[in-house]
Structure formats: C-alpha cells, structure tokens
C-alpha cells in the first residue's frame, strides 16, 4: 500500500520532526511504501506568541549570537525520508492531483487540527481528497482549541468522511464526538511507538556538535550543566 503522511514537513521544530519521522518509521516497518506529503501551506504558523520584555529581548539576542542554527540538522534528517512529490506543493489543486497516486492518506500526528497553527487550512481535514476509503488520521490534535464555530459545519462534514479517525488527547475525542457523533480512537503519539534506540539515533543529528548555551538562575540547572562533560559550554549566565 502506498501511504502518504500529511503533517508539517520543513517545520522549525524538533517535536514536529520527531513525530513525523516516528510515524514514517512505524508505517515503513509494517511493509508499506510510505512518503511524507510535501505540502507547505502559507496559512500555517509555527511561531509562538511571546510576551515582549527586556529579558525576552536579551535572551533572543544572545541566542542568535551564541546558538548554532538547528536548520542543517533538520534538513539532514528530512533527507532520510521520501518526500512526495519531491518539490513542495502549496494548493488544493496540486493536493487533489497527488492524492490520486496514494492508497491511504494519514493526517497527523501533531496539532494538524489546531486552527491557530493551520490558519483554518481545510486541507488538513483532507478536503482535497474525494475518496473516503483513503482518509485516516493518526494521533491528530486540536491543541487546546475547539473547532472554530464559523468552520464547524464544514469540519463536521469533512471528518464524517474519514474511514478511520484517531486522536492523541481525550479533548480531541470529545470534539470529534460533538462534531460527528463518532468515537475517535485514542492512540499514542508516534514517538511512543518506536524504540529508544531509534529516537537516540535521530536525536544525534541534532546534537552532533555537542554545544550548550545555558541561561538560568536556577541552581539545579547550573548543577546539571556542570555534569555535561561531553559538551562544550558556550556560555553560562547565572543571575
């Protein structure tokens, strides 16, 4: 079976990277031909809202000066995964075309149904696919959000068309139940389906340079840093 995973490729997030890789690995181990759907929506927002304070500004400045970018590590990690197609797609028409070449489309995990993250992009509810039997979710999350009332009717219609629904939180189960009358399966995050050795191997990509920057006033954090003999401590501020 040819399986496409719809999540957040190229996202600047360790969590997004690991959950994507873990689900990919599990499906591949089951013997399927798996690929990450190379979809990047201009509606998606991965930026976290932060309170602007002098301390926050200082931390941001110091981080840019002393911390190495994780982007090369993410790129190296993604090179191990098959992207479908090889070039980024960004609209519903392109998604509809590529769905014809897949036997199953799995949306998840991560906060693929959080409207703050997705900007109400209904492609994450597989709007682009007209074949119900292809549609599935795995450990999909609404985050801490409810479905936007303005979109509830459409989201309800789209979710009812899924052949299989699963979420990673009880709140998500309740939302799906209220929208569709169906019980979504409550499942583990994909990072909990893989072995510790797999996760350790993937994390090595992000830590291979072994540098650390610490900014903390907590003595227990300071004690932890001092024990990291295998790391080069770039800068430590303790106030």
GROMACS .gro file of C-alpha atoms in nm:
model
  239
    1UNK     CA    1   0.000   0.000   0.000
    2UNK     CA    2   0.126   0.347  -0.087
    3UNK     CA    3   0.076   0.572   0.217
    4UNK     CA    4   0.111   0.948   0.237
    5UNK     CA    5   0.160   1.129   0.569
    6UNK     CA    6   0.018   1.482   0.590
    7UNK     CA    7   0.181   1.679   0.870
    8UNK     CA    8   0.430   1.969   0.891
    9UNK     CA    9   0.740   1.898   0.678
   10UNK     CA   10   1.021   2.156   0.694
   11UNK     CA   11   0.884   2.289   1.025
   12UNK     CA   12   1.147   2.453   1.252
   13UNK     CA   13   1.055   2.225   1.542
   14UNK     CA   14   1.225   1.926   1.699
   15UNK     CA   15   0.889   1.787   1.811
   16UNK     CA   16   0.740   1.814   1.462
   17UNK     CA   17   1.048   1.648   1.316
   18UNK     CA   18   1.047   1.355   1.559
   19UNK     CA   19   0.676   1.278   1.536
   20UNK     CA   20   0.692   1.285   1.157
   21UNK     CA   21   0.995   1.057   1.148
   22UNK     CA   22   0.850   0.818   1.403
   23UNK     CA   23   0.520   0.771   1.220
   24UNK     CA   24   0.709   0.730   0.892
   25UNK     CA   25   0.932   0.466   1.051
   26UNK     CA   26   0.641   0.269   1.202
   27UNK     CA   27   0.445   0.257   0.875
   28UNK     CA   28   0.758   0.162   0.682
   29UNK     CA   29   0.830  -0.118   0.929
   30UNK     CA   30   0.479  -0.252   0.859
   31UNK     CA   31   0.589  -0.307   0.500
   32UNK     CA   32   0.415  -0.016   0.328
   33UNK     CA   33   0.555   0.226   0.072
   34UNK     CA   34   0.542   0.548   0.274
   35UNK     CA   35   0.616   0.911   0.194
   36UNK     CA   36   0.567   1.248   0.361
   37UNK     CA   37   0.335   1.466   0.153
   38UNK     CA   38   0.549   1.766   0.065
   39UNK     CA   39   0.279   2.020   0.144
   40UNK     CA   40   0.367   2.362   0.283
   41UNK     CA   41   0.070   2.590   0.338
   42UNK     CA   42   0.117   2.965   0.353
   43UNK     CA   43  -0.156   2.965   0.620
   44UNK     CA   44   0.046   2.760   0.867
   45UNK     CA   45   0.206   2.948   1.156
   46UNK     CA   46   0.472   2.777   1.368
   47UNK     CA   47   0.569   3.090   1.559
   48UNK     CA   48   0.491   3.101   1.929
   49UNK     CA   49   0.341   3.413   2.080
   50UNK     CA   50   0.579   3.563   2.334
   51UNK     CA   51   0.545   3.849   2.578
   52UNK     CA   52   0.794   4.120   2.480
   53UNK     CA   53   1.003   4.212   2.784
   54UNK     CA   54   1.362   4.338   2.819
   55UNK     CA   55   1.465   3.993   2.942
   56UNK     CA   56   1.296   3.819   2.645
   57UNK     CA   57   1.471   4.055   2.402
   58UNK     CA   58   1.808   3.989   2.568
   59UNK     CA   59   1.759   3.612   2.550
   60UNK     CA   60   1.665   3.637   2.183
   61UNK     CA   61   1.976   3.844   2.106
   62UNK     CA   62   2.210   3.613   2.298
   63UNK     CA   63   2.058   3.305   2.137
   64UNK     CA   64   2.124   3.443   1.788
   65UNK     CA   65   2.481   3.528   1.883
   66UNK     CA   66   2.580   3.207   2.057
   67UNK     CA   67   2.349   2.925   1.950
   68UNK     CA   68   2.408   2.742   1.627
   69UNK     CA   69   2.110   2.703   1.395
   70UNK     CA   70   1.937   2.366   1.407
   71UNK     CA   71   1.820   2.405   1.047
   72UNK     CA   72   2.105   2.198   0.894
   73UNK     CA   73   2.019   1.912   1.132
   74UNK     CA   74   1.653   1.923   1.034
   75UNK     CA   75   1.744   1.926   0.666
   76UNK     CA   76   1.977   1.630   0.712
   77UNK     CA   77   1.703   1.441   0.895
   78UNK     CA   78   1.445   1.505   0.624
   79UNK     CA   79   1.683   1.380   0.355
   80UNK     CA   80   1.633   1.034   0.506
   81UNK     CA   81   1.258   1.049   0.434
   82UNK     CA   82   1.087   1.015   0.100
   83UNK     CA   83   0.901   1.334   0.011
   84UNK     CA   84   0.603   1.314  -0.226
   85UNK     CA   85   0.634   1.492  -0.458
   86UNK     CA   86   0.998   1.594  -0.448
   87UNK     CA   87   0.903   1.960  -0.494
   88UNK     CA   88   0.686   2.149  -0.245
   89UNK     CA   89   0.315   2.180  -0.327
   90UNK     CA   90   0.105   2.452  -0.173
   91UNK     CA   91  -0.252   2.448  -0.302
   92UNK     CA   92  -0.564   2.233  -0.307
   93UNK     CA   93  -0.549   2.158  -0.679
   94UNK     CA   94  -0.200   2.013  -0.650
   95UNK     CA   95  -0.300   1.812  -0.345
   96UNK     CA   96  -0.600   1.672  -0.526
   97UNK     CA   97  -0.381   1.556  -0.813
   98UNK     CA   98  -0.122   1.386  -0.594
   99UNK     CA   99  -0.390   1.211  -0.384
  100UNK     CA  100  -0.477   1.002  -0.689
  101UNK     CA  101  -0.140   0.828  -0.659
  102UNK     CA  102  -0.192   0.725  -0.293
  103UNK     CA  103  -0.384   0.433  -0.144
  104UNK     CA  104  -0.411   0.588   0.203
  105UNK     CA  105  -0.362   0.942   0.335
  106UNK     CA  106  -0.288   0.976   0.706
  107UNK     CA  107  -0.309   1.321   0.862
  108UNK     CA  108  -0.113   1.352   1.186
  109UNK     CA  109   0.020   1.348   1.428
  110UNK     CA  110   0.093   1.691   1.577
  111UNK     CA  111  -0.152   1.981   1.602
  112UNK     CA  112  -0.280   1.941   1.248
  113UNK     CA  113  -0.632   2.041   1.356
  114UNK     CA  114  -0.534   2.342   1.567
  115UNK     CA  115  -0.676   2.644   1.381
  116UNK     CA  116  -0.417   2.877   1.535
  117UNK     CA  117  -0.142   2.668   1.375
  118UNK     CA  118  -0.309   2.580   1.044
  119UNK     CA  119  -0.489   2.907   0.983
  120UNK     CA  120  -0.809   2.711   0.910
  121UNK     CA  121  -0.647   2.531   0.618
  122UNK     CA  122  -0.908   2.263   0.543
  123UNK     CA  123  -0.658   2.055   0.351
  124UNK     CA  124  -0.555   1.922   0.692
  125UNK     CA  125  -0.906   1.773   0.706
  126UNK     CA  126  -0.831   1.615   0.365
  127UNK     CA  127  -1.074   1.841   0.181
  128UNK     CA  128  -0.870   1.784  -0.136
  129UNK     CA  129  -0.946   1.408  -0.142
  130UNK     CA  130  -1.284   1.282  -0.266
  131UNK     CA  131  -1.226   0.913  -0.184
  132UNK     CA  132  -1.345   0.835   0.169
  133UNK     CA  133  -1.169   0.499   0.193
  134UNK     CA  134  -0.831   0.672   0.162
  135UNK     CA  135  -0.883   0.909   0.455
  136UNK     CA  136  -0.738   0.845   0.801
  137UNK     CA  137  -0.594   1.037   1.093
  138UNK     CA  138  -0.334   0.921   1.342
  139UNK     CA  139  -0.290   1.096   1.677
  140UNK     CA  140  -0.423   1.420   1.532
  141UNK     CA  141  -0.455   1.706   1.780
  142UNK     CA  142  -0.669   2.018   1.811
  143UNK     CA  143  -0.418   2.153   2.064
  144UNK     CA  144  -0.606   2.344   2.332
  145UNK     CA  145  -0.857   2.475   2.082
  146UNK     CA  146  -1.214   2.394   1.992
  147UNK     CA  147  -1.320   2.393   1.629
  148UNK     CA  148  -1.398   2.749   1.521
  149UNK     CA  149  -1.780   2.793   1.517
  150UNK     CA  150  -1.750   2.956   1.175
  151UNK     CA  151  -1.598   2.635   1.036
  152UNK     CA  152  -1.778   2.375   1.249
  153UNK     CA  153  -2.028   2.268   0.986
  154UNK     CA  154  -1.760   2.219   0.719
  155UNK     CA  155  -1.520   2.042   0.956
  156UNK     CA  156  -1.801   1.813   1.071
  157UNK     CA  157  -1.878   1.723   0.710
  158UNK     CA  158  -1.511   1.652   0.633
  159UNK     CA  159  -1.445   1.444   0.946
  160UNK     CA  160  -1.754   1.232   0.884
  161UNK     CA  161  -1.597   1.134   0.553
  162UNK     CA  162  -1.290   0.972   0.718
  163UNK     CA  163  -1.261   0.596   0.704
  164UNK     CA  164  -1.061   0.597   1.030
  165UNK     CA  165  -1.029   0.862   1.299
  166UNK     CA  166  -0.782   0.870   1.586
  167UNK     CA  167  -0.660   1.148   1.814
  168UNK     CA  168  -0.397   1.176   2.086
  169UNK     CA  169  -0.597   1.358   2.354
  170UNK     CA  170  -0.924   1.300   2.537
  171UNK     CA  171  -1.028   1.656   2.450
  172UNK     CA  172  -0.984   1.567   2.084
  173UNK     CA  173  -1.210   1.266   2.128
  174UNK     CA  174  -1.478   1.491   2.276
  175UNK     CA  175  -1.450   1.742   1.991
  176UNK     CA  176  -1.478   1.470   1.724
  177UNK     CA  177  -1.775   1.319   1.907
  178UNK     CA  178  -1.954   1.653   1.922
  179UNK     CA  179  -1.888   1.724   1.553
  180UNK     CA  180  -1.956   1.384   1.405
  181UNK     CA  181  -2.125   1.160   1.659
  182UNK     CA  182  -1.835   0.918   1.607
  183UNK     CA  183  -1.586   0.792   1.862
  184UNK     CA  184  -1.229   0.860   1.754
  185UNK     CA  185  -0.972   0.613   1.881
  186UNK     CA  186  -0.739   0.749   2.149
  187UNK     CA  187  -0.386   0.650   2.048
  188UNK     CA  188  -0.023   0.706   2.146
  189UNK     CA  189   0.191   0.977   1.994
  190UNK     CA  190   0.406   0.804   1.728
  191UNK     CA  191   0.724   0.884   1.921
  192UNK     CA  192   0.599   0.632   2.179
  193UNK     CA  193   0.563   0.359   1.917
  194UNK     CA  194   0.931   0.344   1.826
  195UNK     CA  195   1.227   0.208   2.020
  196UNK     CA  196   1.456   0.416   2.238
  197UNK     CA  197   1.742   0.327   2.004
  198UNK     CA  198   1.556   0.480   1.710
  199UNK     CA  199   1.494   0.806   1.896
  200UNK     CA  200   1.851   0.819   2.022
  201UNK     CA  201   1.979   0.778   1.667
  202UNK     CA  202   1.761   1.060   1.535
  203UNK     CA  203   1.845   1.291   1.824
  204UNK     CA  204   2.216   1.250   1.748
  205UNK     CA  205   2.159   1.455   1.433
  206UNK     CA  206   2.057   1.749   1.647
  207UNK     CA  207   2.338   1.717   1.899
  208UNK     CA  208   2.633   1.607   1.695
  209UNK     CA  209   2.821   1.936   1.756
  210UNK     CA  210   2.775   1.897   2.133
  211UNK     CA  211   2.748   2.266   2.220
  212UNK     CA  212   2.543   2.409   2.505
  213UNK     CA  213   2.422   2.757   2.589
  214UNK     CA  214   2.263   2.799   2.932
  215UNK     CA  215   2.067   3.096   3.059
  216UNK     CA  216   1.919   3.027   3.402
  217UNK     CA  217   1.903   3.147   3.759
  218UNK     CA  218   1.817   2.801   3.896
  219UNK     CA  219   2.092   2.624   4.089
  220UNK     CA  220   1.969   2.280   3.979
  221UNK     CA  221   2.011   2.381   3.616
  222UNK     CA  222   2.365   2.501   3.694
  223UNK     CA  223   2.441   2.166   3.860
  224UNK     CA  224   2.315   1.981   3.552
  225UNK     CA  225   2.529   2.191   3.318
  226UNK     CA  226   2.845   2.123   3.518
  227UNK     CA  227   2.792   1.747   3.472
  228UNK     CA  228   2.784   1.770   3.093
  229UNK     CA  229   3.149   1.682   3.037
  230UNK     CA  230   3.083   1.569   2.681
  231UNK     CA  231   2.957   1.912   2.579
  232UNK     CA  232   3.128   2.239   2.508
  233UNK     CA  233   2.954   2.500   2.720
  234UNK     CA  234   2.946   2.807   2.501
  235UNK     CA  235   2.811   3.048   2.760
  236UNK     CA  236   2.654   3.026   3.102
  237UNK     CA  237   2.474   3.314   3.272
  238UNK     CA  238   2.355   3.267   3.626
  239UNK     CA  239   2.175   3.560   3.781
   0.00000   0.00000   0.00000
